[in-house]
mmCIF file with all atom_site columns, C-alpha atoms in Angstrom:
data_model
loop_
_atom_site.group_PDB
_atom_site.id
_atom_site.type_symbol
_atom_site.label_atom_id
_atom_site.label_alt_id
_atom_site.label_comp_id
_atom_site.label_asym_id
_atom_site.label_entity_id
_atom_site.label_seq_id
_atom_site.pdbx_PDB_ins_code
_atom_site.Cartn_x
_atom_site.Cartn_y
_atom_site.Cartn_z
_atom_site.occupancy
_atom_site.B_iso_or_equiv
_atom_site.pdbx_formal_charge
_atom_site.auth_seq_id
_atom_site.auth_comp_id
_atom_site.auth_asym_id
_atom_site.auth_atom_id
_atom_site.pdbx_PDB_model_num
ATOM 1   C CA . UNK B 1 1   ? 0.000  0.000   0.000   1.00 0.00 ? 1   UNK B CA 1
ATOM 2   C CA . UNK B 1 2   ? 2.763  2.046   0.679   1.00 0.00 ? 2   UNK B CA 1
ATOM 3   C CA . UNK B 1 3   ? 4.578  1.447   -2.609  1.00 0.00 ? 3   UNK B CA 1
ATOM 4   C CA . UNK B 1 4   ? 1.331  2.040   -4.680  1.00 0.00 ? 4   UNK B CA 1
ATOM 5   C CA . UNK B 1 5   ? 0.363  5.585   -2.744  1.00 0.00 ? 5   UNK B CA 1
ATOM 6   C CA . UNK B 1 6   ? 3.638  6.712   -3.675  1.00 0.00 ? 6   UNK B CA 1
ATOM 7   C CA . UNK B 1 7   ? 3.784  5.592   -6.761  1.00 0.00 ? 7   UNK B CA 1
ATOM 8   C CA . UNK B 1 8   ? 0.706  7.573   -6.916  1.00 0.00 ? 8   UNK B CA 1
ATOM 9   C CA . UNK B 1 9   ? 2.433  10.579  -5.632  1.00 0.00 ? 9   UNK B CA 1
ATOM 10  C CA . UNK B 1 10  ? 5.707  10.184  -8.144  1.00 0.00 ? 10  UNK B CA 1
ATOM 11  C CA . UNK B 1 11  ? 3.114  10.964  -11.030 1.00 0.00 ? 11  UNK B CA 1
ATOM 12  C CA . UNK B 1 12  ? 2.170  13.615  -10.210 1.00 0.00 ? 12  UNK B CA 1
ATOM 13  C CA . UNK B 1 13  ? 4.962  15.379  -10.900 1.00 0.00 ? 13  UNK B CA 1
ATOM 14  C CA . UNK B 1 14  ? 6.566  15.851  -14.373 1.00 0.00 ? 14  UNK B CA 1
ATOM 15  C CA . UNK B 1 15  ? 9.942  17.248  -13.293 1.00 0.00 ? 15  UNK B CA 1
ATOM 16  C CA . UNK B 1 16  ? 13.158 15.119  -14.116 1.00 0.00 ? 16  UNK B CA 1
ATOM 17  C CA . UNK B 1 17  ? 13.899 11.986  -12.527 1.00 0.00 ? 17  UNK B CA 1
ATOM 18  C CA . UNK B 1 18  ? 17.235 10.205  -12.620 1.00 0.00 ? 18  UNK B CA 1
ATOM 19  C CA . UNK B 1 19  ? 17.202 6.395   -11.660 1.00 0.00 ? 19  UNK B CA 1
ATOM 20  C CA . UNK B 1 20  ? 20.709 5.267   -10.544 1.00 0.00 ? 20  UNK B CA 1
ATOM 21  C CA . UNK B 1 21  ? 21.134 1.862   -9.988  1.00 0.00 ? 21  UNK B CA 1
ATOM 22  C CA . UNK B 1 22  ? 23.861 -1.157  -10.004 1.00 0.00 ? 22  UNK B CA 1
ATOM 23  C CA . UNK B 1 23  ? 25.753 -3.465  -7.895  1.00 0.00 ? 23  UNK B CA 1
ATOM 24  C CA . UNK B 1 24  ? 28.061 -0.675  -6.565  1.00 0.00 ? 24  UNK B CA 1
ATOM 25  C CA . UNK B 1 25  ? 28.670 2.843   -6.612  1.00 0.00 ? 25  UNK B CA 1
ATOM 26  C CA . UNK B 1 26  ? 24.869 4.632   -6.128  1.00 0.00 ? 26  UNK B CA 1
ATOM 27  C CA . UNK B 1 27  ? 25.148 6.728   -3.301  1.00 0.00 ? 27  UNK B CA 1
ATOM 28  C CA . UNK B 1 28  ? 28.816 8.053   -4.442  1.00 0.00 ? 28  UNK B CA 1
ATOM 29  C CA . UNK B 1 29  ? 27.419 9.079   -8.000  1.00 0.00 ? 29  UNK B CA 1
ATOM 30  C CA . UNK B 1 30  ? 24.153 10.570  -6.532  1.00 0.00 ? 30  UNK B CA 1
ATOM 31  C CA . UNK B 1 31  ? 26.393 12.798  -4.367  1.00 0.00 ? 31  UNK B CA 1
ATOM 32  C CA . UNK B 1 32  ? 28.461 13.413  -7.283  1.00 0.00 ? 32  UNK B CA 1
ATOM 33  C CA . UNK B 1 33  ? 25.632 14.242  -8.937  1.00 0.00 ? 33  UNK B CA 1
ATOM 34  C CA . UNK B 1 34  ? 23.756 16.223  -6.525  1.00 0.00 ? 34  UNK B CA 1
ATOM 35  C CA . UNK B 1 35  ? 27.105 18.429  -6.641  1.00 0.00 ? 35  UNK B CA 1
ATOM 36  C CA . UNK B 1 36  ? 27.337 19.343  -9.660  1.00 0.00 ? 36  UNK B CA 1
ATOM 37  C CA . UNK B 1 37  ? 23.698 19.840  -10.648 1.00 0.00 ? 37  UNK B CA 1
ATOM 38  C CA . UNK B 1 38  ? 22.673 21.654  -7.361  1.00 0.00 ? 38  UNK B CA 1
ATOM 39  C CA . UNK B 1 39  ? 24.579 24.872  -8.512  1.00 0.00 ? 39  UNK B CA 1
ATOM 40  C CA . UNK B 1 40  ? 21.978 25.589  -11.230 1.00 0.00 ? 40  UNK B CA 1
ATOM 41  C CA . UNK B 1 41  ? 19.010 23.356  -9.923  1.00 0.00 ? 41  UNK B CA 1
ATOM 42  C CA . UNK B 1 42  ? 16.827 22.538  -7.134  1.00 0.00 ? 42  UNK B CA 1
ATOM 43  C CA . UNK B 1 43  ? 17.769 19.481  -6.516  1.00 0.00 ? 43  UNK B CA 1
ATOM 44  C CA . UNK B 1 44  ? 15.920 16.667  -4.261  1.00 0.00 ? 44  UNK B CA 1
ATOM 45  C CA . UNK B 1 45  ? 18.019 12.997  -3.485  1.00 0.00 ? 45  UNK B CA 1
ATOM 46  C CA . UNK B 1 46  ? 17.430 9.711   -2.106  1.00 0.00 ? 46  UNK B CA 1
ATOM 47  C CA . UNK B 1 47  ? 18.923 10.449  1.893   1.00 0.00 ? 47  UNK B CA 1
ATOM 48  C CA . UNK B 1 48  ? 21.858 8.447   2.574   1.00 0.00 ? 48  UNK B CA 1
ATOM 49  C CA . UNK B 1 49  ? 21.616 5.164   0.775   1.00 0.00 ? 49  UNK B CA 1
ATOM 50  C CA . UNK B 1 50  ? 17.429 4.883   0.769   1.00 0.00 ? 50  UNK B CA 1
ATOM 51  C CA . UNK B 1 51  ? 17.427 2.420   -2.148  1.00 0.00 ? 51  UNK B CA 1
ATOM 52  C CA . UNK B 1 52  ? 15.358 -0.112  -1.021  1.00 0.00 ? 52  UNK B CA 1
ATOM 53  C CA . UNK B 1 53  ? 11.777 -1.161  -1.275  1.00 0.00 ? 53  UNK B CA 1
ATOM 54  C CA . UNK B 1 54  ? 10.830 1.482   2.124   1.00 0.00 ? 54  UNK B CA 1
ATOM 55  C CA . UNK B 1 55  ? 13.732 2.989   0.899   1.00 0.00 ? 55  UNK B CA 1
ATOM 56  C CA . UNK B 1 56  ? 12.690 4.597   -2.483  1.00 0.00 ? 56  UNK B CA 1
ATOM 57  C CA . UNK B 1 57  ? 9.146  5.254   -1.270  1.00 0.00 ? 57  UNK B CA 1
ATOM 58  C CA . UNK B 1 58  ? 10.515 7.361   1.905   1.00 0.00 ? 58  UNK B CA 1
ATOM 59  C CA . UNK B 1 59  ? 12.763 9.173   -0.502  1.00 0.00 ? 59  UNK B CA 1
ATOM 60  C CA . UNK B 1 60  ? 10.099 10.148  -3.197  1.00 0.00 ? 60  UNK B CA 1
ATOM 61  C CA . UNK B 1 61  ? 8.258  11.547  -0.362  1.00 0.00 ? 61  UNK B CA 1
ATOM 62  C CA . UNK B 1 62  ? 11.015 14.345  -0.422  1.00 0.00 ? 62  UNK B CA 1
ATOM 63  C CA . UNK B 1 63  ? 9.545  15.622  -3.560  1.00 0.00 ? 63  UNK B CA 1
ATOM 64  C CA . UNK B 1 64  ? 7.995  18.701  -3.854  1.00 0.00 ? 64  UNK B CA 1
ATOM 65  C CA . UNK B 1 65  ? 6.705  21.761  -6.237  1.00 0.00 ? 65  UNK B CA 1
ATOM 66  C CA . UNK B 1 66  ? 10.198 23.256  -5.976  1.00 0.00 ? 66  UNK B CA 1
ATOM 67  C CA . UNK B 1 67  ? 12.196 20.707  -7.270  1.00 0.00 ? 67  UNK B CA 1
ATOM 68  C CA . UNK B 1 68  ? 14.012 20.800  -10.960 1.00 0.00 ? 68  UNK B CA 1
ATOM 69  C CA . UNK B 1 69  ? 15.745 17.003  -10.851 1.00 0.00 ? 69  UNK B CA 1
ATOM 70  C CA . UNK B 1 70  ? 15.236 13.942  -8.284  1.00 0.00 ? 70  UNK B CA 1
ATOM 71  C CA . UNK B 1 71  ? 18.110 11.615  -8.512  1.00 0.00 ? 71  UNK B CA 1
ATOM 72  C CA . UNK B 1 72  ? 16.769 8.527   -6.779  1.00 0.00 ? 72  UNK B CA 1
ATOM 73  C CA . UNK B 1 73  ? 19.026 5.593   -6.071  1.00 0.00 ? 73  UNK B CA 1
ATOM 74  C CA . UNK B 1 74  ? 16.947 1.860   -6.771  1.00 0.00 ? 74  UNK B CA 1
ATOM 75  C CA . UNK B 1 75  ? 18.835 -1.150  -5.335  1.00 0.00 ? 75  UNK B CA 1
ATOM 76  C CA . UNK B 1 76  ? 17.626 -4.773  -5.312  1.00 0.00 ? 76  UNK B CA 1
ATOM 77  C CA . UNK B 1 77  ? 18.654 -8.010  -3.282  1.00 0.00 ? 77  UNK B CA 1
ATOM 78  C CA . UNK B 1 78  ? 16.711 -10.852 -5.310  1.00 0.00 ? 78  UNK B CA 1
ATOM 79  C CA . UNK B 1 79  ? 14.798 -10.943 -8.328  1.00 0.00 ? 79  UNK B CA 1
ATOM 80  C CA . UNK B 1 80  ? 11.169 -9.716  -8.965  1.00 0.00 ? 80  UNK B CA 1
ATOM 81  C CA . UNK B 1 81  ? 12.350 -6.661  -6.640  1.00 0.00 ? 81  UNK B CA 1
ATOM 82  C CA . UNK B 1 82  ? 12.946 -3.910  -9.440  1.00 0.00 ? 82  UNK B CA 1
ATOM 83  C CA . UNK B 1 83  ? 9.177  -3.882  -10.838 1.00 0.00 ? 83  UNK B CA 1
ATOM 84  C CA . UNK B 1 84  ? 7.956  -2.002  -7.587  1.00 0.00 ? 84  UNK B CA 1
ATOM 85  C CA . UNK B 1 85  ? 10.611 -0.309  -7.855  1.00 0.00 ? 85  UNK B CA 1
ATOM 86  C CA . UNK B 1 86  ? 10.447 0.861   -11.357 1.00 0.00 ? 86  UNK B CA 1
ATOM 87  C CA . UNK B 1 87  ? 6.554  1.518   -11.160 1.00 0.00 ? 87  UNK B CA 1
ATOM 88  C CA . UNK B 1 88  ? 7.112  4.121   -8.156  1.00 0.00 ? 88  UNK B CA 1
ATOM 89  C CA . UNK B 1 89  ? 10.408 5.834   -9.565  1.00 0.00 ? 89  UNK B CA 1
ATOM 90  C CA . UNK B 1 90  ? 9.303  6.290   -13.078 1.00 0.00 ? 90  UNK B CA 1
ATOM 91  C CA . UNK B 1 91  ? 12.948 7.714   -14.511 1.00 0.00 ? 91  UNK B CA 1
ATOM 92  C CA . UNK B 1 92  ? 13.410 9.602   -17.434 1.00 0.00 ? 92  UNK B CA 1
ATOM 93  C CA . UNK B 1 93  ? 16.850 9.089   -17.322 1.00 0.00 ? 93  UNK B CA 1
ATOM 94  C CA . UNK B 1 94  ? 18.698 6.226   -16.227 1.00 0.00 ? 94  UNK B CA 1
ATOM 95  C CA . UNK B 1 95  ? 22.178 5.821   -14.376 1.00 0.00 ? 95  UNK B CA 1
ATOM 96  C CA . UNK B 1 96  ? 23.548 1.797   -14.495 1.00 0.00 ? 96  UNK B CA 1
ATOM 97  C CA . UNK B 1 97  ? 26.715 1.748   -12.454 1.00 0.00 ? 97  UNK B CA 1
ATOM 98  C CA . UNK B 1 98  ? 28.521 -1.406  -12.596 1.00 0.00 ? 98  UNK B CA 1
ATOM 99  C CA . UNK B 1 99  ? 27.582 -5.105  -12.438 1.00 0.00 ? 99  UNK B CA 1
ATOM 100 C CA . UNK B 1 100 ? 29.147 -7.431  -9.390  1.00 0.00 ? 100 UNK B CA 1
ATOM 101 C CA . UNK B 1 101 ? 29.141 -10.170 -6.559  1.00 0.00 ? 101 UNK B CA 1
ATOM 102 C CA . UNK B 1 102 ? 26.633 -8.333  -4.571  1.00 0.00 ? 102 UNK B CA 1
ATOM 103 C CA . UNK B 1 103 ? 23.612 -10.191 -3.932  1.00 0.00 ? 103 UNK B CA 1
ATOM 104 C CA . UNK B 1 104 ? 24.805 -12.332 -6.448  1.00 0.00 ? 104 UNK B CA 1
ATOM 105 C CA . UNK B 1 105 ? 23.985 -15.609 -4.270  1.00 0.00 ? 105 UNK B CA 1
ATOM 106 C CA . UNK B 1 106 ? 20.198 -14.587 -5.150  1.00 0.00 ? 106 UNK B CA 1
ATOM 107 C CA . UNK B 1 107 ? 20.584 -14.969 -8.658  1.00 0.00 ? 107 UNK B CA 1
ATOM 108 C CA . UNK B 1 108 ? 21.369 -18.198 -10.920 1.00 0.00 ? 108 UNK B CA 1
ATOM 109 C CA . UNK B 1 109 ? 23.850 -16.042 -13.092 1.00 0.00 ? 109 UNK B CA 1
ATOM 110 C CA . UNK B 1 110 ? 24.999 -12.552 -13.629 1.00 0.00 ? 110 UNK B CA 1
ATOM 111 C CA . UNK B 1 111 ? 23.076 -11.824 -16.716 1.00 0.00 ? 111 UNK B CA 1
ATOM 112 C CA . UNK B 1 112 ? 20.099 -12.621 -14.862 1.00 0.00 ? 112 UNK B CA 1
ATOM 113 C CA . UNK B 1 113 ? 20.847 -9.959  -12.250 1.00 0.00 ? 113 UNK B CA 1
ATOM 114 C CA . UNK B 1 114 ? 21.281 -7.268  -15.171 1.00 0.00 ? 114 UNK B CA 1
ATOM 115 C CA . UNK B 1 115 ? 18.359 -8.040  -16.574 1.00 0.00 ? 115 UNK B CA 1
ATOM 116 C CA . UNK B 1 116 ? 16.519 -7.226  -13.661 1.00 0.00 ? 116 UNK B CA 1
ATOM 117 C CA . UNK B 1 117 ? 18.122 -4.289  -12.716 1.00 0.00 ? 117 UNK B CA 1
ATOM 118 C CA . UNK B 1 118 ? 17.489 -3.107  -16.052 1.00 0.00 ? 118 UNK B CA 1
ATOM 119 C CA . UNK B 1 119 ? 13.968 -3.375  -15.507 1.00 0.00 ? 119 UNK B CA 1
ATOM 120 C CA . UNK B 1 120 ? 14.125 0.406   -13.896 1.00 0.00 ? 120 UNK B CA 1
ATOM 121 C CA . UNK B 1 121 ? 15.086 1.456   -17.239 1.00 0.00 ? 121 UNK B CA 1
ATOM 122 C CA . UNK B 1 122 ? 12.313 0.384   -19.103 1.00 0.00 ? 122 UNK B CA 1
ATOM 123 C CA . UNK B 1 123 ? 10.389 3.143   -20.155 1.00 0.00 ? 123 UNK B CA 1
ATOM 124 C CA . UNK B 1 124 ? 13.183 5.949   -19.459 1.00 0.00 ? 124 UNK B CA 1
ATOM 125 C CA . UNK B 1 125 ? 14.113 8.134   -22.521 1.00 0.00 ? 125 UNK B CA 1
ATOM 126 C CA . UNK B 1 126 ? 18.000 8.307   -21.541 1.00 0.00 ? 126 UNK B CA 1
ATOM 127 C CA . UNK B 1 127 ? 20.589 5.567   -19.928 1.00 0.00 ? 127 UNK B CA 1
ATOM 128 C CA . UNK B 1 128 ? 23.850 5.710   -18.941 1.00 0.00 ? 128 UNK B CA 1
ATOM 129 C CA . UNK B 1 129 ? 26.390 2.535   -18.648 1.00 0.00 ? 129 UNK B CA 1
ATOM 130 C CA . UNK B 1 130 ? 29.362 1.190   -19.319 1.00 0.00 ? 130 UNK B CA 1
ATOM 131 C CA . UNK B 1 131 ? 29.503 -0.703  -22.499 1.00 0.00 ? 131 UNK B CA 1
ATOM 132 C CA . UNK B 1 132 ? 32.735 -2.833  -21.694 1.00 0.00 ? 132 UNK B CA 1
ATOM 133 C CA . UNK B 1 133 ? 30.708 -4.846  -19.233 1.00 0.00 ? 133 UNK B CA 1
ATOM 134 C CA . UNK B 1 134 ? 29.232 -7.092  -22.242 1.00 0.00 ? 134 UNK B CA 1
ATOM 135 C CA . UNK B 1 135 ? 25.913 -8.186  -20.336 1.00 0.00 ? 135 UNK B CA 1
ATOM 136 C CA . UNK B 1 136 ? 25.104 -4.717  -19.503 1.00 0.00 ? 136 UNK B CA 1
ATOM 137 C CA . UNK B 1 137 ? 25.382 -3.381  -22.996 1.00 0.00 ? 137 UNK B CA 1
ATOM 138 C CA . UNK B 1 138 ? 23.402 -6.514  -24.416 1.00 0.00 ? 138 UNK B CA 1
ATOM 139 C CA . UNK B 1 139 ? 20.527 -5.678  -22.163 1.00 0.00 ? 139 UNK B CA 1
ATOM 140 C CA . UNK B 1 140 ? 20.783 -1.667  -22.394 1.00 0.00 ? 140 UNK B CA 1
ATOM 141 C CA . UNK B 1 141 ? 20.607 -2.537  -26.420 1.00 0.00 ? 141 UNK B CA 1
ATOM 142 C CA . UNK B 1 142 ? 16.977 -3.955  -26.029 1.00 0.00 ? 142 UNK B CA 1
ATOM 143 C CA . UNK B 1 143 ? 15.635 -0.787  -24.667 1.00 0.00 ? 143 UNK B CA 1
ATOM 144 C CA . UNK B 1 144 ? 14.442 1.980   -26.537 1.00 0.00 ? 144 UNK B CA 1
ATOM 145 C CA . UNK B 1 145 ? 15.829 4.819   -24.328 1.00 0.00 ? 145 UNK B CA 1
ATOM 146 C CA . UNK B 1 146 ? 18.483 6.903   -25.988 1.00 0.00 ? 146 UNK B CA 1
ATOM 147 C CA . UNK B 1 147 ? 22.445 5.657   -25.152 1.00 0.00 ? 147 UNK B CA 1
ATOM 148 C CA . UNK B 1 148 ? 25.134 7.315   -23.559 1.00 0.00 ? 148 UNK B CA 1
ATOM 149 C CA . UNK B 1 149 ? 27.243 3.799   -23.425 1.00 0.00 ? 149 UNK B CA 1
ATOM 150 C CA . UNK B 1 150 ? 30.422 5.062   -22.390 1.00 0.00 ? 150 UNK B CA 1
ATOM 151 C CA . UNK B 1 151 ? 33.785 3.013   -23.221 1.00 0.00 ? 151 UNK B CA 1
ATOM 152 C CA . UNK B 1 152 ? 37.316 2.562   -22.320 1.00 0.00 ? 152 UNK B CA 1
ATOM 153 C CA . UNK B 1 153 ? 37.982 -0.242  -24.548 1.00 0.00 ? 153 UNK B CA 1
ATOM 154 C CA . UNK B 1 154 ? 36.484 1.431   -27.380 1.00 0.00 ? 154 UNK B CA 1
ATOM 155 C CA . UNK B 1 155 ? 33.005 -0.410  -27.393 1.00 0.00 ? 155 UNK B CA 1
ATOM 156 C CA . UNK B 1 156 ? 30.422 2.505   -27.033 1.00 0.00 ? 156 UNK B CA 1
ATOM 157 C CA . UNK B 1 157 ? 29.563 5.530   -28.718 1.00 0.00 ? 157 UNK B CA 1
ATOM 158 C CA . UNK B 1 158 ? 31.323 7.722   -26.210 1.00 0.00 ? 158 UNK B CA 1
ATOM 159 C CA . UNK B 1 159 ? 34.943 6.940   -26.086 1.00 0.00 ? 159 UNK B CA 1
ATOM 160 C CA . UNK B 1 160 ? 36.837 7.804   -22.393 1.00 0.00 ? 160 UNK B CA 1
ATOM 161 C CA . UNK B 1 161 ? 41.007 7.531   -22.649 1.00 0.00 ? 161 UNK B CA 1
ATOM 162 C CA . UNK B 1 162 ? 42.904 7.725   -19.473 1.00 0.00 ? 162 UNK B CA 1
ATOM 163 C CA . UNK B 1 163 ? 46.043 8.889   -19.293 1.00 0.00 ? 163 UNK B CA 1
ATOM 164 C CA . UNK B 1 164 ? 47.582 8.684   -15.728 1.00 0.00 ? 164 UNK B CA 1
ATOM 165 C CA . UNK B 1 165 ? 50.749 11.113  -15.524 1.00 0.00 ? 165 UNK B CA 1
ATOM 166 C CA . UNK B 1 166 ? 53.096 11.483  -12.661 1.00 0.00 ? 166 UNK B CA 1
ATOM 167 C CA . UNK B 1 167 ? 51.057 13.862  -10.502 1.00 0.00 ? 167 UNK B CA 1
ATOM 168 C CA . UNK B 1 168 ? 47.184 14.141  -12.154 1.00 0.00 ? 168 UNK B CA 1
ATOM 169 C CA . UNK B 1 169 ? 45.234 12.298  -14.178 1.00 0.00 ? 169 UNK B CA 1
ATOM 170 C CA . UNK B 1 170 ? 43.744 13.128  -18.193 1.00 0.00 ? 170 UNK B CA 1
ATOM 171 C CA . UNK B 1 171 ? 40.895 11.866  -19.145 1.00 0.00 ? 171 UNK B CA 1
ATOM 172 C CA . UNK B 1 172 ? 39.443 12.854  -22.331 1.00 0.00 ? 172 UNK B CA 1
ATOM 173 C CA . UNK B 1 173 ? 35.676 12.139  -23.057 1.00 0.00 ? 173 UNK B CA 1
ATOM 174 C CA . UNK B 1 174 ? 34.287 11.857  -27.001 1.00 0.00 ? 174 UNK B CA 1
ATOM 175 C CA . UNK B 1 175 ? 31.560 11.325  -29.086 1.00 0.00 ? 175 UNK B CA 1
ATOM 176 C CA . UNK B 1 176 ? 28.057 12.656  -29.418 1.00 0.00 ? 176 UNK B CA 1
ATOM 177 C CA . UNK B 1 177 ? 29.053 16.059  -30.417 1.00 0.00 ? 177 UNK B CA 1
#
């Protein structure tokens, strides 16, 4: 009941909503996030690492009239979790961090566990992944959304090349425009 009255509450706002979810990684790229985009926006976040199934609910509560962007962090321990999930987040875009061991014991393989995170993506207009990780990009493929599929090994349409020197770090990002 919970779930579905804020579900309720999520649509009735039109405002953009980012979805960030993926074994690792959430909380540190909602902050990240939150940093750079509260300088020019009224931004609203999931509290600390709210990504669960009381999680998400308590943090779309958060939302108001004032806000310009929600990033929302969705995490999931077994499968048939992300549905609820997706139904009460509603992203437009989407964030998918990483795939890795945790929860993994929940799960008969690792593509299985991708597929169901990427169930929070399924009617989003943007994502955002990492194409080197080969059963993320197979699953991000099937979706309609528009792809930011960023690569280090040259797989995705935005190329990243690192370039550690002695005392800092160039990275140069390419592709779409």
């Amino acid at each position: 009941a919970f779930q579905s009255l804020l579900a309720h509450y999520r649509s009735l706002y039109t405002n953009t909503v980012i979805a960030i979810t993926g074994s690792n990684g959430k909380t540190i790229i909602k902050e990240w996030l939150y940093s750079m985009l509260a300088v020019d926006f009224k931004v609203v976040r999931s509290p600390k690492s709210f990504n669960s199934q009381i999680g998400v609910p308590l943090s779309l509560k958060l939302l108001d009239n004032s806000f310009d962007v929600a990033i929302l962090e969705a995490g999931i321990s077994e499968p048939d979790e992300m549905d609820s999930l997706a139904e009460m987040i509603q992203p437009q875009i989407g964030i998918f961090t990483n795939i890795g061991d945790a929860h993994q014991e929940n799960f008969n393989d690792v593509k299985e566990k991708v597929i169901e995170k990427m169930k929070l993506f399924k009617n989003a207009s943007t994502i955002i992944y990492c194409a080197d990780k080969d059963e993320i990009h197979e699953e991000a493929s099937r979706l309609k959304a528009e792809k930011f599929a960023w690569s280090i090994a040259g797989k995705g349409n935005v190329a990243i090349d690192v370039k550690p020197q002695l005392t800092q770090t160039h990275i140069n990002i390419s592709g779409k425009g």
